[in-house]
mmCIF file of C-alpha atoms in Angstrom:
data_model
loop_
_atom_site.group_PDB
_atom_site.id
_atom_site.type_symbol
_atom_site.label_atom_id
_atom_site.label_comp_id
_atom_site.label_asym_id
_atom_site.label_seq_id
_atom_site.Cartn_x
_atom_site.Cartn_y
_atom_site.Cartn_z
ATOM 1 C CA MET A 1 -80.638 27.452 51.677
ATOM 2 C CA LYS A 2 -78.271 25.670 54.242
ATOM 3 C CA HIS A 3 -78.925 22.849 51.917
ATOM 4 C CA PHE A 4 -78.381 24.752 48.388
ATOM 5 C CA ARG A 5 -74.876 25.209 49.942
ATOM 6 C CA MET A 6 -74.112 22.118 50.787
ATOM 7 C CA LEU A 7 -75.428 20.489 47.575
ATOM 8 C CA ALA A 8 -73.217 23.395 45.713
ATOM 9 C CA LEU A 9 -70.246 22.520 47.954
ATOM 10 C CA LEU A 10 -70.738 18.792 46.653
ATOM 11 C CA ILE A 11 -70.585 19.205 43.017
ATOM 12 C CA LEU A 12 -67.724 21.269 42.620
ATOM 13 C CA LEU A 13 -65.767 19.191 44.738
ATOM 14 C CA CYS A 14 -66.843 16.686 42.122
ATOM 15 C CA LEU A 15 -65.319 18.470 39.166
ATOM 16 C CA LEU A 16 -62.506 19.139 40.612
ATOM 17 C CA THR A 17 -62.202 15.901 41.610
ATOM 18 C CA THR A 18 -62.827 14.644 37.917
ATOM 19 C CA THR A 19 -60.338 17.465 36.829
ATOM 20 C CA VAL A 20 -57.356 16.081 38.635
ATOM 21 C CA TYR A 21 -57.931 12.458 37.811
ATOM 22 C CA ALA A 22 -58.554 13.570 34.666
ATOM 23 C CA GLY A 23 -55.603 14.988 34.291
ATOM 24 C CA ASP A 24 -53.458 12.221 36.250
ATOM 25 C CA GLY A 25 -54.837 9.578 33.704
ATOM 26 C CA THR A 26 -57.043 8.415 36.255
ATOM 27 C CA GLY A 27 -59.902 9.722 35.097
ATOM 28 C CA GLU A 28 -62.128 9.077 32.036
ATOM 29 C CA ASN A 29 -58.989 8.320 29.810
ATOM 30 C CA SER A 30 -57.586 6.060 31.982
ATOM 31 C CA ASP A 31 -58.000 3.266 29.398
ATOM 32 C CA VAL A 32 -56.498 5.518 26.424
ATOM 33 C CA PRO A 33 -53.081 5.279 25.488
ATOM 34 C CA LEU A 34 -49.626 7.679 26.230
ATOM 35 C CA SER A 35 -49.309 9.524 23.638
ATOM 36 C CA LEU A 36 -47.612 12.779 22.043
ATOM 37 C CA GLU A 37 -49.790 15.869 21.674
ATOM 38 C CA SER A 38 -47.223 18.331 20.497
ATOM 39 C CA CYS A 39 -43.275 18.855 19.937
ATOM 40 C CA SER A 40 -42.017 22.381 19.030
ATOM 41 C CA PRO A 41 -40.161 22.948 17.049
ATOM 42 C CA ALA A 42 -42.408 20.124 15.447
ATOM 43 C CA GLY A 43 -40.604 17.140 13.928
ATOM 44 C CA GLY A 44 -39.153 17.628 10.255
ATOM 45 C CA SER A 45 -37.723 21.629 10.845
ATOM 46 C CA SER A 46 -34.900 22.696 10.087
ATOM 47 C CA GLY A 47 -32.746 25.289 11.177
ATOM 48 C CA LEU A 48 -32.211 23.813 14.775
ATOM 49 C CA ALA A 49 -29.732 26.094 16.716
ATOM 50 C CA PRO A 50 -27.042 24.468 18.366
ATOM 51 C CA ASP A 51 -28.212 24.593 21.699
ATOM 52 C CA ALA A 52 -32.242 24.474 20.986
ATOM 53 C CA ALA A 53 -34.454 22.448 23.656
ATOM 54 C CA ILE A 54 -36.933 20.286 22.621
ATOM 55 C CA THR A 55 -40.013 20.298 24.064
ATOM 56 C CA MET A 56 -43.059 18.093 23.607
ATOM 57 C CA ASP A 57 -46.074 17.426 25.524
ATOM 58 C CA PHE A 58 -48.141 14.321 25.998
ATOM 59 C CA ASN A 59 -51.692 13.478 27.679
ATOM 60 C CA LYS A 60 -51.034 11.756 30.376
ATOM 61 C CA ASN A 61 -48.497 12.764 33.604
ATOM 62 C CA VAL A 62 -45.138 11.496 32.355
ATOM 63 C CA VAL A 63 -42.958 13.565 35.179
ATOM 64 C CA ASN A 64 -44.564 12.217 38.421
ATOM 65 C CA MET A 65 -41.590 10.365 40.646
ATOM 66 C CA ALA A 66 -43.669 6.848 40.046
ATOM 67 C CA VAL A 67 -42.490 6.899 36.945
ATOM 68 C CA ARG A 68 -39.882 9.500 36.607
ATOM 69 C CA GLU A 69 -36.769 7.785 36.552
ATOM 70 C CA HIS A 70 -37.952 5.086 33.999
ATOM 71 C CA ASN A 71 -38.866 7.688 31.227
ATOM 72 C CA GLN A 72 -35.974 9.443 31.506
ATOM 73 C CA THR A 73 -33.638 6.409 30.062
ATOM 74 C CA CYS A 74 -37.033 6.884 27.160
ATOM 75 C CA PHE A 75 -35.520 9.137 24.854
ATOM 76 C CA SER A 76 -32.457 9.107 22.690
ATOM 77 C CA VAL A 77 -30.683 11.351 19.766
ATOM 78 C CA THR A 78 -28.544 9.934 16.832
ATOM 79 C CA ASP A 79 -27.252 11.656 14.216
ATOM 80 C CA SER A 80 -27.243 10.878 10.528
ATOM 81 C CA SER A 81 -24.538 7.989 10.311
ATOM 82 C CA GLY A 82 -26.086 6.712 12.818
ATOM 83 C CA ALA A 83 -24.109 7.280 15.999
ATOM 84 C CA SER A 84 -25.464 8.399 19.174
ATOM 85 C CA VAL A 85 -25.720 12.257 20.063
ATOM 86 C CA GLY A 86 -25.591 13.544 24.233
ATOM 87 C CA ILE A 87 -28.358 14.806 25.459
ATOM 88 C CA VAL A 88 -30.351 16.004 28.839
ATOM 89 C CA VAL A 89 -33.823 15.288 29.770
ATOM 90 C CA GLU A 90 -35.183 17.714 31.471
ATOM 91 C CA MET A 91 -39.162 17.009 33.866
ATOM 92 C CA GLY A 92 -40.412 19.199 36.198
ATOM 93 C CA ASP A 93 -41.958 18.732 39.562
ATOM 94 C CA ASP A 94 -45.808 17.526 39.664
ATOM 95 C CA GLN A 95 -45.765 18.204 42.922
ATOM 96 C CA VAL A 96 -44.985 21.759 42.919
ATOM 97 C CA ASP A 97 -46.151 22.969 39.569
ATOM 98 C CA ARG A 98 -49.041 21.010 38.022
ATOM 99 C CA GLU A 99 -48.637 22.666 34.781
ATOM 100 C CA VAL A 100 -45.497 20.670 34.256
ATOM 101 C CA ARG A 101 -46.492 16.993 34.804
ATOM 102 C CA ARG A 102 -47.270 16.413 30.839
ATOM 103 C CA THR A 103 -44.244 18.285 29.456
ATOM 104 C CA ILE A 104 -40.121 16.387 28.704
ATOM 105 C CA ILE A 105 -38.036 18.695 27.301
ATOM 106 C CA VAL A 106 -34.796 17.357 25.574
ATOM 107 C CA ARG A 107 -31.621 19.442 25.453
ATOM 108 C CA PRO A 108 -27.923 18.927 24.172
ATOM 109 C CA ALA A 109 -25.303 18.029 26.092
ATOM 110 C CA SER A 110 -22.975 20.177 24.883
ATOM 111 C CA GLU A 111 -24.201 21.672 21.271
ATOM 112 C CA TRP A 112 -25.882 19.656 18.142
ATOM 113 C CA PRO A 113 -23.568 19.133 15.477
ATOM 114 C CA ALA A 114 -24.151 21.885 12.826
ATOM 115 C CA GLY A 115 -25.699 21.092 9.414
ATOM 116 C CA GLU A 116 -26.691 17.395 10.538
ATOM 117 C CA THR A 117 -30.092 15.597 10.277
ATOM 118 C CA LEU A 118 -31.214 14.260 13.842
ATOM 119 C CA THR A 119 -33.654 11.601 14.726
ATOM 120 C CA LEU A 120 -35.366 12.174 18.463
ATOM 121 C CA THR A 121 -36.731 8.856 19.459
ATOM 122 C CA ILE A 122 -39.126 8.290 22.033
ATOM 123 C CA SER A 123 -39.441 4.354 23.109
ATOM 124 C CA GLY A 124 -42.849 3.097 22.573
ATOM 125 C CA GLN A 125 -42.255 2.412 27.061
ATOM 126 C CA LEU A 126 -42.695 5.748 27.849
ATOM 127 C CA THR A 127 -44.907 4.631 31.362
ATOM 128 C CA ALA A 128 -47.836 7.780 32.533
ATOM 129 C CA LYS A 129 -48.429 7.767 36.316
ATOM 130 C CA ASN A 130 -51.734 5.416 35.591
ATOM 131 C CA GLY A 131 -49.274 2.893 34.282
ATOM 132 C CA THR A 132 -50.549 3.418 30.276
ATOM 133 C CA THR A 133 -47.657 3.358 28.232
ATOM 134 C CA MET A 134 -47.322 4.299 24.129
ATOM 135 C CA GLY A 135 -46.756 1.163 23.446
ATOM 136 C CA THR A 136 -45.208 2.036 19.962
ATOM 137 C CA PRO A 137 -41.804 4.237 19.618
ATOM 138 C CA VAL A 138 -42.283 7.468 17.782
ATOM 139 C CA SER A 139 -39.534 9.051 15.885
ATOM 140 C CA LEU A 140 -38.993 13.052 14.913
ATOM 141 C CA THR A 141 -36.051 14.052 12.823
ATOM 142 C CA PHE A 142 -34.906 17.843 12.702
ATOM 143 C CA GLN A 143 -32.379 19.616 10.749
ATOM 144 C CA THR A 144 -29.372 21.480 12.468
ATOM 145 C CA ALA A 145 -28.229 24.802 11.557
ATOM 146 C CA GLY A 146 -25.141 25.328 10.154
ATOM 147 C CA GLU A 147 -22.782 23.266 7.414
ATOM 148 C CA SER A 148 -21.533 20.059 8.429
ATOM 149 C CA ALA A 149 -17.856 19.958 9.078
ATOM 150 C CA PRO A 150 -16.102 18.662 5.405
ATOM 151 C CA GLU A 151 -14.405 15.087 5.848
ATOM 152 C CA PRO A 152 -11.059 14.971 5.905
ATOM 153 C CA THR A 153 -9.434 14.191 2.527
ATOM 154 C CA PRO A 154 -6.641 11.619 2.862
ATOM 155 C CA THR A 155 -3.444 13.265 1.527
ATOM 156 C CA PRO A 156 -2.086 10.453 -0.771
ATOM 157 C CA THR A 157 1.140 9.464 0.244
ATOM 158 C CA ALA A 158 3.348 8.926 -2.389
ATOM 159 C CA ALA A 159 5.363 6.043 -2.895
ATOM 160 C CA PRO A 160 8.850 6.037 -2.172
ATOM 161 C CA SER A 161 10.672 6.249 -5.680
ATOM 162 C CA GLN A 162 13.403 3.580 -6.020
ATOM 163 C CA GLU A 163 16.283 5.456 -7.194
ATOM 164 C CA PRO A 164 19.029 3.301 -8.490
ATOM 165 C CA GLU A 165 21.915 2.835 -6.949
ATOM 166 C CA PRO A 166 24.804 4.571 -8.318
ATOM 167 C CA SER A 167 27.098 1.813 -10.101
ATOM 168 C CA VAL A 168 30.884 1.832 -9.314
ATOM 169 C CA PRO A 169 32.569 1.624 -12.450
ATOM 170 C CA VAL A 170 34.691 -1.245 -12.191
ATOM 171 C CA ALA A 171 37.919 -0.966 -13.537
ATOM 172 C CA ALA A 172 38.386 -2.960 -16.721
ATOM 173 C CA GLU A 173 41.543 -5.660 -16.700
ATOM 174 C CA SER A 174 43.940 -3.960 -19.302
ATOM 175 C CA GLU A 175 46.782 -5.457 -20.922
ATOM 176 C CA PRO A 176 50.140 -4.159 -19.402
ATOM 177 C CA ASP A 177 51.850 -1.897 -21.652
ATOM 178 C CA PRO A 178 54.658 -2.658 -22.669
ATOM 179 C CA THR A 179 56.586 0.264 -22.979
ATOM 180 C CA ALA A 180 55.496 0.960 -19.483
ATOM 181 C CA SER A 181 58.759 0.903 -17.474
ATOM 182 C CA PRO A 182 57.771 -1.219 -14.299
ATOM 183 C CA GLU A 183 57.852 0.261 -11.485
ATOM 184 C CA PRO A 184 60.797 -0.296 -9.345
ATOM 185 C CA SER A 185 59.898 -2.782 -6.353
ATOM 186 C CA ALA A 186 61.502 -1.898 -2.770
ATOM 187 C CA ALA A 187 63.830 -4.192 -2.023
ATOM 188 C CA PRO A 188 63.756 -5.890 0.956
ATOM 189 C CA GLU A 189 65.463 -4.275 3.904
ATOM 190 C CA SER A 190 68.182 -7.226 5.269
ATOM 191 C CA PRO A 191 69.455 -6.781 8.247
ATOM 192 C CA SER A 192 73.083 -5.183 8.966
ATOM 193 C CA PRO A 193 75.134 -7.196 9.894
ATOM 194 C CA THR A 194 76.911 -6.418 13.424
ATOM 195 C CA PRO A 195 80.781 -6.072 12.789
ATOM 196 C CA ALA A 196 83.006 -8.670 14.902
ATOM 197 C CA PRO A 197 85.154 -7.216 16.843
ATOM 198 C CA SER A 198 88.773 -7.076 15.878
ATOM 199 C CA ALA A 199 91.160 -8.201 18.226
ATOM 200 C CA VAL A 200 93.985 -6.416 17.284
ATOM 201 C CA PRO A 201 92.874 -2.649 17.193
ATOM 202 C CA SER A 202 93.504 -1.122 13.633
ATOM 203 C CA GLY A 203 95.317 2.073 13.884
ATOM 204 C CA PRO A 204 94.558 5.028 11.519
ATOM 205 C CA GLU A 205 93.680 4.005 8.180
ATOM 206 C CA SER A 206 94.373 5.955 5.211
ATOM 207 C CA ASP A 207 92.799 6.316 1.812
ATOM 208 C CA GLY A 208 93.553 2.659 -0.307
ATOM 209 C CA ALA A 209 95.827 1.585 2.753
ATOM 210 C CA PRO A 210 95.127 -1.823 3.575
ATOM 211 C CA THR A 211 93.995 -3.037 7.217
ATOM 212 C CA GLY A 212 96.799 -4.257 9.990
ATOM 213 C CA ASP A 213 94.160 -7.316 9.788
ATOM 214 C CA SER A 214 94.874 -7.872 5.816
ATOM 215 C CA ARG A 215 98.772 -7.123 6.406
ATOM 216 C CA ASP A 216 99.384 -9.423 8.672
ATOM 217 C CA THR A 217 97.926 -12.145 6.222
ATOM 218 C CA HIS A 218 100.146 -11.127 3.328
ATOM 219 C CA ASP A 219 103.513 -11.678 5.127
ATOM 220 C CA ALA A 220 102.132 -15.006 6.630
ATOM 221 C CA SER A 221 101.436 -16.142 3.185
ATOM 222 C CA ALA A 222 104.754 -14.602 2.659
ATOM 223 C CA SER A 223 107.036 -16.286 4.472
ATOM 224 C CA VAL A 224 104.358 -19.958 4.727
ATOM 225 C CA LEU A 225 105.483 -20.475 0.455
ATOM 226 C CA PRO A 226 109.515 -20.936 0.635
ATOM 227 C CA ILE A 227 108.607 -22.861 3.313
ATOM 228 C CA LEU A 228 106.058 -25.204 1.087
ATOM 229 C CA SER A 229 108.812 -24.749 -1.684
ATOM 230 C CA GLY A 230 111.615 -26.626 0.668
ATOM 231 C CA VAL A 231 109.377 -29.295 1.989
ATOM 232 C CA CYS A 232 108.543 -29.733 -2.232
ATOM 233 C CA VAL A 233 111.981 -29.581 -3.064
ATOM 234 C CA ALA A 234 113.417 -32.436 -0.055
ATOM 235 C CA VAL A 235 110.220 -34.743 -0.465
ATOM 236 C CA ILE A 236 111.544 -35.087 -3.840
ATOM 237 C CA LEU A 237 115.048 -35.219 -3.353
ATOM 238 C CA ALA A 238 114.169 -37.709 -0.923
ATOM 239 C CA ALA A 239 112.421 -40.351 -3.307
ATOM 240 C CA ILE A 240 115.094 -40.042 -5.709
ATOM 241 C CA PHE A 241 117.503 -41.216 -2.838
ATOM 242 C CA VAL A 242 115.184 -44.104 -2.158
ATOM 243 C CA ILE A 243 114.279 -45.160 -5.638
ATOM 244 C CA HIS A 244 118.316 -45.321 -5.853
ATOM 245 C CA ARG A 245 118.941 -46.857 -3.304
ATOM 246 C CA ILE A 246 116.089 -50.093 -3.574
ATOM 247 C CA ARG A 247 117.383 -50.230 -7.552
ATOM 248 C CA LYS A 248 121.024 -50.557 -6.470
ATOM 249 C CA ASN A 249 120.154 -52.795 -3.975
ATOM 250 C CA LYS A 250 118.487 -55.095 -6.684
ATOM 251 C CA GLU A 251 121.697 -55.022 -9.020
ATOM 252 C CA GLU A 252 124.273 -56.246 -5.897
ATOM 253 C CA ARG A 253 122.026 -59.124 -5.545
#
């Protein structure tokens, strides 16, 4: 009886060991490549909610600390234009819960873009705990819910119209009108002469009466004329006398 119990205990330990190693990928399927067994939602699905998570189950342990950091870089999502979409890669702790050792979850960093065709790519370098890899990358497509935002239509910019510059009318040179009277030109202002100071103060002037200077000049002229006349008569008489004397002297000789 004692040997039977010991045999049963050994069989149980062997079964547990086989189960553990098979689950970690180091058992019977250690030479089997790592592969994706299932995905929820399935690839090709449509109506993916903005905050939906994509859960993937593999055939081996892909969350162990030995490969955890490396495997987080083996997932990427792009939109229909090829632009990268931000994601968060979640992995459980296989040391706490062995049920999560084959599961990896991908979530949007904020939200999946609406009305887009997304492509989830798993790198062929995804590695299991026992060191086996996928070898070949796997791509899954999903159609998100909603309508994509329409691309803004560029507003055509109207070319600035070149308005003709207003022409300035040029006055035609017209012939002078002979009938038109010429405009009087302003006479240049001449400086007014400064009156010379009068030596003799003038008395009160009456309308039409000569000034004191003109009376003096008139009186001087009147007094000089008789003198000149007398001188001329004297010169003529003296000339006649001289001529007479000359003739008389000639006759006496």
